[in-house]
Coordinates of C-alpha atoms in Angstrom, one line a residue:
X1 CA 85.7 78.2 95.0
X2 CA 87.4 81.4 96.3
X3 CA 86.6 84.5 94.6
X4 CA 88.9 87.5 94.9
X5 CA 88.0 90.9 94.2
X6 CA 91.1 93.1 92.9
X7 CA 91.0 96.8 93.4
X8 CA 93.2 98.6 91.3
X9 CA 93.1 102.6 91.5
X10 CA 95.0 104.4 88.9
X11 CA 96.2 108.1 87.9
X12 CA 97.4 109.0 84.8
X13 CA 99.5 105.9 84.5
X14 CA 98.7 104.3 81.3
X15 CA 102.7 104.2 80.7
X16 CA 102.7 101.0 83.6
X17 CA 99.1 99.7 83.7
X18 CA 99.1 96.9 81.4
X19 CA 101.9 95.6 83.5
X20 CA 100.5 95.8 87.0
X21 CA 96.7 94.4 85.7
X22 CA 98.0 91.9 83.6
X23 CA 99.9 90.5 86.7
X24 CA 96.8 90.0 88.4
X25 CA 95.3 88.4 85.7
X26 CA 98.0 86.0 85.6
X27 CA 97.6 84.7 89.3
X28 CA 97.8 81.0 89.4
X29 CA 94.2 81.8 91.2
X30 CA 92.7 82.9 88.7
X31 CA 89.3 83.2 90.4
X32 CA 89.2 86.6 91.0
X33 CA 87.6 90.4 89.5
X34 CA 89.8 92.8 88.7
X35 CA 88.2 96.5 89.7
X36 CA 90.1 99.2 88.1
X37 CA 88.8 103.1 89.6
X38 CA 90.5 105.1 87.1
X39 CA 90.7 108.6 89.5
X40 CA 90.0 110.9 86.7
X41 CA 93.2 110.4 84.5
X42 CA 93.9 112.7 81.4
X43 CA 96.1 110.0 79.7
X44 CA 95.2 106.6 77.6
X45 CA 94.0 104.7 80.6
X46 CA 90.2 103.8 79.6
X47 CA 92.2 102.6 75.7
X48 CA 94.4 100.1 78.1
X49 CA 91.8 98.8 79.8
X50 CA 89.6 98.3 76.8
X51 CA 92.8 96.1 75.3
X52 CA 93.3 93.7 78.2
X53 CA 90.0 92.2 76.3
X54 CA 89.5 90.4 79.5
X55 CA 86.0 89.5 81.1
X56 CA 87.2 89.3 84.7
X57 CA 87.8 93.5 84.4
X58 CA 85.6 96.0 85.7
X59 CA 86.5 99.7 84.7
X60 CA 84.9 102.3 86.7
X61 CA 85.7 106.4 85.9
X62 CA 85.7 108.8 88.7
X63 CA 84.4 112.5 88.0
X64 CA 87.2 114.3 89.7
X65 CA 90.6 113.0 90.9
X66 CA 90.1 112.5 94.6
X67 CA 93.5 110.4 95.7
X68 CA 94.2 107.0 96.3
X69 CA 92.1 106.5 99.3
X70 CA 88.9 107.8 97.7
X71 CA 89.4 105.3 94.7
X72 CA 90.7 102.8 96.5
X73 CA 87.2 103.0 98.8
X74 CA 85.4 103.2 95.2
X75 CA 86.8 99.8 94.5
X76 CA 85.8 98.2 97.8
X77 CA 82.1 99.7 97.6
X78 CA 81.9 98.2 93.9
X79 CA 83.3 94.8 94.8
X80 CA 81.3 91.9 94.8
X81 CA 82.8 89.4 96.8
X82 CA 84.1 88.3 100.9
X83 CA 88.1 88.4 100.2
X84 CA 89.6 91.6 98.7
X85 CA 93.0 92.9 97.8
X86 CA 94.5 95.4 96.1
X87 CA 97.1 96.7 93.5
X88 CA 99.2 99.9 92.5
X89 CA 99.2 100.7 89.1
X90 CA 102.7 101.0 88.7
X91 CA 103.9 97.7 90.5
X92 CA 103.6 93.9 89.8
X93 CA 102.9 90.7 91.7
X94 CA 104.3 87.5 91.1
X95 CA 101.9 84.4 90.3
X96 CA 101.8 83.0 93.2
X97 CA 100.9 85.8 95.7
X98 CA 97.1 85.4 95.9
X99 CA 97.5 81.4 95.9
X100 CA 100.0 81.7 99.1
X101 CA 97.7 84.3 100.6
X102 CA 94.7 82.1 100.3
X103 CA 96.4 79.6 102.0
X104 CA 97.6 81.2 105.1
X105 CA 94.5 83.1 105.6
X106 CA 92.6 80.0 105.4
X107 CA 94.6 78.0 107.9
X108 CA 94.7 81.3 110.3
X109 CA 92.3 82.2 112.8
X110 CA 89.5 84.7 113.0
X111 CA 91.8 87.1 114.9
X112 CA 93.9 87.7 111.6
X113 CA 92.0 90.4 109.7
X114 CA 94.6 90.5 106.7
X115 CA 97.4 88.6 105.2
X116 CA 100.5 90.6 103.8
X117 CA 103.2 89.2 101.7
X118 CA 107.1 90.7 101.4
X119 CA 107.5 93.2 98.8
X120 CA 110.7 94.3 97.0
X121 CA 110.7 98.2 96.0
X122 CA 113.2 99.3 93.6
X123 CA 114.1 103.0 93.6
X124 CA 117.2 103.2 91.8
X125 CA 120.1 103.2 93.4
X126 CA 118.4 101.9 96.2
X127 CA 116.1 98.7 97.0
X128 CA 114.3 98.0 100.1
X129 CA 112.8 94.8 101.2
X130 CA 109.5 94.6 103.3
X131 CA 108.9 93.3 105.8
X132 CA 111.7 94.0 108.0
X133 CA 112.4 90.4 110.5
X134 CA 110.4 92.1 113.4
X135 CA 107.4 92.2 111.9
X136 CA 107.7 88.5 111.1
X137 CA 109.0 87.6 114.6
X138 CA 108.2 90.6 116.6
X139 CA 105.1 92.3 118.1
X140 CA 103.3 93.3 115.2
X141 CA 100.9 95.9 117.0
X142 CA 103.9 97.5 118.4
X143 CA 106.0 97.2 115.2
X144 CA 103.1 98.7 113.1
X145 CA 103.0 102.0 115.6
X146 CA 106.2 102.5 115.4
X147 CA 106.7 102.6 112.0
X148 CA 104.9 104.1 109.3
X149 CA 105.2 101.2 106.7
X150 CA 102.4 99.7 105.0
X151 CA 102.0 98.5 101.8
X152 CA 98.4 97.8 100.6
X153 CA 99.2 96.1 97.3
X154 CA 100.6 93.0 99.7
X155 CA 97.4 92.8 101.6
X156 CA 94.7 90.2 101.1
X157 CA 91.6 91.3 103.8
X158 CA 88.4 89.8 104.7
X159 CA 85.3 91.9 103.7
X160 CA 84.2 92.3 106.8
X161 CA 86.7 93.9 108.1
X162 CA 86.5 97.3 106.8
X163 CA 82.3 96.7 107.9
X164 CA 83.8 96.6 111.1
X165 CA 86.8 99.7 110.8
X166 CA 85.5 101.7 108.0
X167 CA 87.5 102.1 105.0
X168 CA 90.0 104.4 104.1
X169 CA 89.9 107.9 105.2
X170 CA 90.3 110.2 102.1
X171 CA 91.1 113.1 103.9
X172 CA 95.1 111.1 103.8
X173 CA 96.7 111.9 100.9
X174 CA 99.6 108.9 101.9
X175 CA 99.8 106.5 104.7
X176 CA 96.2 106.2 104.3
X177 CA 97.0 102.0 104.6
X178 CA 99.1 102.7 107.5
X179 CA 96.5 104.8 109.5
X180 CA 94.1 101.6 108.6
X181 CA 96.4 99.4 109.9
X182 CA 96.1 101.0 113.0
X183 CA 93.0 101.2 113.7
X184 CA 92.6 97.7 112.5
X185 CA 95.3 96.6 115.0
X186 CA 93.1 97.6 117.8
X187 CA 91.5 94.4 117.9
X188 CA 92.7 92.0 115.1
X189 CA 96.2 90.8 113.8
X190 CA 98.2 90.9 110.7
X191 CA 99.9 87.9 109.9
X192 CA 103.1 88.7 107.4
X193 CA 104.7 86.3 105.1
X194 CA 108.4 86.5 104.4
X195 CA 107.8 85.9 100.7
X196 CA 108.6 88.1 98.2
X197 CA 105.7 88.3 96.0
X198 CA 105.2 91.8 95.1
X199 CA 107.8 94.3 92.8
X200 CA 107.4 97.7 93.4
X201 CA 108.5 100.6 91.2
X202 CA 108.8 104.3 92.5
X203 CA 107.6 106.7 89.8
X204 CA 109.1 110.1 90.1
X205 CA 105.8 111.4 90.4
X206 CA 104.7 109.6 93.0
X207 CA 102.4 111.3 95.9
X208 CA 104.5 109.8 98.8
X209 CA 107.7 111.8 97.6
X210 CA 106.1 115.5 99.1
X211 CA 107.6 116.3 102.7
X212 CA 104.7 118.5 102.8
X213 CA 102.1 115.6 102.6
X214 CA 104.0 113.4 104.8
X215 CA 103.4 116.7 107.5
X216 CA 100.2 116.6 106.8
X217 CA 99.2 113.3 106.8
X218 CA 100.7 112.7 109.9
X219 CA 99.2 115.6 111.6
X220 CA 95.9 114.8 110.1
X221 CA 96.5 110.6 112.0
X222 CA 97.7 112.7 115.3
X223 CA 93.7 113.7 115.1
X224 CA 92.0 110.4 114.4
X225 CA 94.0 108.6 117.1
X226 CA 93.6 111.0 120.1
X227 CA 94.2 108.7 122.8
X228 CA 97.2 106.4 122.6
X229 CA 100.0 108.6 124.1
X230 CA 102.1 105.9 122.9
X231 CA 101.5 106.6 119.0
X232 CA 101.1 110.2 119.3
X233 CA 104.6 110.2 120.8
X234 CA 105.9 108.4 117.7
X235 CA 103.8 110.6 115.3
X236 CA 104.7 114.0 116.9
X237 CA 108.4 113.0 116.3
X238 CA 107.6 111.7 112.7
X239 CA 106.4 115.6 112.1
X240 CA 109.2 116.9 113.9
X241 CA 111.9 114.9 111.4
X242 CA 109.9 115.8 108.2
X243 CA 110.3 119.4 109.3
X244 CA 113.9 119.1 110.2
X245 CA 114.3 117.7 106.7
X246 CA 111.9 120.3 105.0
X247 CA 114.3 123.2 107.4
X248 CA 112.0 124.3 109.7
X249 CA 113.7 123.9 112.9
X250 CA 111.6 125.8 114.7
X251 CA 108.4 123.3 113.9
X252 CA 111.1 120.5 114.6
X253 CA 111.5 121.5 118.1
X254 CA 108.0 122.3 118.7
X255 CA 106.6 118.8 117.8
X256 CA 109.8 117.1 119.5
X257 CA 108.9 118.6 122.9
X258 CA 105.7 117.2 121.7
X259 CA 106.9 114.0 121.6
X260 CA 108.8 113.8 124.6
X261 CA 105.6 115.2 126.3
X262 CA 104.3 111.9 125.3
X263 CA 107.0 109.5 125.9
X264 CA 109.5 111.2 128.3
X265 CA 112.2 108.4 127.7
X266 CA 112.1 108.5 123.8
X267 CA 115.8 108.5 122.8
X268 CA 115.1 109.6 119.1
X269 CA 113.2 112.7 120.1
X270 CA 115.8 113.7 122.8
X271 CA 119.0 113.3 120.6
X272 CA 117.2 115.4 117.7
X273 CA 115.9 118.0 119.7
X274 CA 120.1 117.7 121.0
X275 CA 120.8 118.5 117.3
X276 CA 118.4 121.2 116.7
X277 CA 120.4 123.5 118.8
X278 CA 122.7 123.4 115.9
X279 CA 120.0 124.7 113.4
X280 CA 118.5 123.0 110.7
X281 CA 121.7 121.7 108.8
X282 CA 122.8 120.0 111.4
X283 CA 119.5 118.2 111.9
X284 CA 119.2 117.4 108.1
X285 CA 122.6 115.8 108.8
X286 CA 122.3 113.7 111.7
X287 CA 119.1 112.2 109.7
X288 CA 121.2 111.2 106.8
X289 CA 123.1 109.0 108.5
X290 CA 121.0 106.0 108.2
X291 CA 121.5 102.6 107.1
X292 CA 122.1 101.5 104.1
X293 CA 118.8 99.8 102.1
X294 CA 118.6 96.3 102.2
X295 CA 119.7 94.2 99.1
X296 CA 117.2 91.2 98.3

């Protein structure tokens, strides 16, 4: 028998709960606990989980809100057994995920701290589909650097890996995943399945949508990873886009010289700091021309 413990951090979002615990409880493993670390919401939330009526459920109330991190770490100190994953309260897995999860994990070797499945995340007009091909077909350690995309609600980990890498730092108010990932990555892999077993819905009050945080955040990983050159190049220029996008060319330029100083031949740095020249504008429109999302 493999038990499962489910950590579930929530915020004022009684509106979506129901939905995102009740797909858990649904898994066609269904030998799992659910932990829900309510982080001081001033909503219904403690009436929702009350109603679930299930025995699986653990309900724990934080004293203060303290971010996702914090109450995600909550969960992981409360849980009680040697697999763990975990789930946003406004998104919803399909009933398979922690079955397919189980199997991979158990055919993979030790190296492979963590299992993630694909995830689709609507945020209307757009959708975007995770993971992109090169993670998996690619370098994953090199993929994961470059790009800060991480979604924890597609993870299934072994306990012992955050004994081994600590556990979220709650000084991140986002990317707190992705700066685990990285640290994780050091010495262990990530295996990613293609599947598609996690919906994800963007609430417009969602932390992630603050240019400010994403500044700070990433100046805040800049410090905890102090000696790959490599990353610091990448994270120097992720500051240096956010404040083009936020109009501070001045900051832009500063942490694009930044970058370059760490990677002389990085090609996105150069051509933005190219741009800057121009003034803000013109640097807020050379990064809208991206892509178009990707359609499941």
């Amino acid at each position: 028998m493999t038990l499962v413990s489910v950590i579930l951090p929530t915020f004022n979002r009684a509106h979506c709960l129901r939905r995102a615990a009740c797909s858990v409880l649904a898994q066609s493993h269904s030998e799992l606990e659910l932990v829900i670390v309510d982080d001081a919401s001033s909503d219904d939330t403690h009436d929702v989980v009350r109603k679930l009526g299930d025995p699986r459920v653990r309900y724990v109330r934080l004293d203060r809100n303290s971010g996702p991190a914090a109450a995600r770490n909550a969960g992981i100190k409360l849980a009680r057994h040697a697999l763990i994953a975990f789930q946003d309260s406004d998104d919803e897995w399909l009933p398979g995920k922690l079955a397919a999860q189980l199997a991979t994990l158990a055919a993979a070797p030790p190296e492979v701290a963590l299992v993630s499945c694909g995830l689709v995340r609507h945020d209307p007009p757009a959708v975007f589909v995770f993971p992109p091909p090169v993670l998996l077909h690619g370098d994953s350690r090199r993929t994961i650097r470059m790009h800060a995309i991480a979604f924890s609600q597609t993870w299934l980990v072994r306990r012992e890996i955050f004994d081994r890498y600590g556990l979220f730092d709650e000084k991140l108010r986002i990317w707190e995943d992705w700066e685990f990932l990285l640290r994780v990555t050091r010495g262990h892999r990530v295996h990613y399945l293609a599947d598609r077993l996690v919906l994800s819905y963007l609430s417009a009050d969602a932390i992630s949508a603050s240019t400010q945080r994403r500044i700070d955040s990433l100046e805040r990983i800049v410090t905890l990873h102090p000696t790959d050159k490599y990353l610091r190049g990448r994270l120097h220029y992720l500051v240096g886009r956010f404040a083009a996008l936020s109009g501070d060319a001045l900051k832009a330029r500063r942490f694009l010289w930044m970058s370059i100083h760490c990677r002389p031949l990085y090609v996105r740095a150069w051509a933005l700091l190219v741009v800057s020249v121009a003034g803000a504008d013109a640097m807020r429109s050379a990064l809208s021309l991206r892509s178009k999302p990707t359609k499941p």
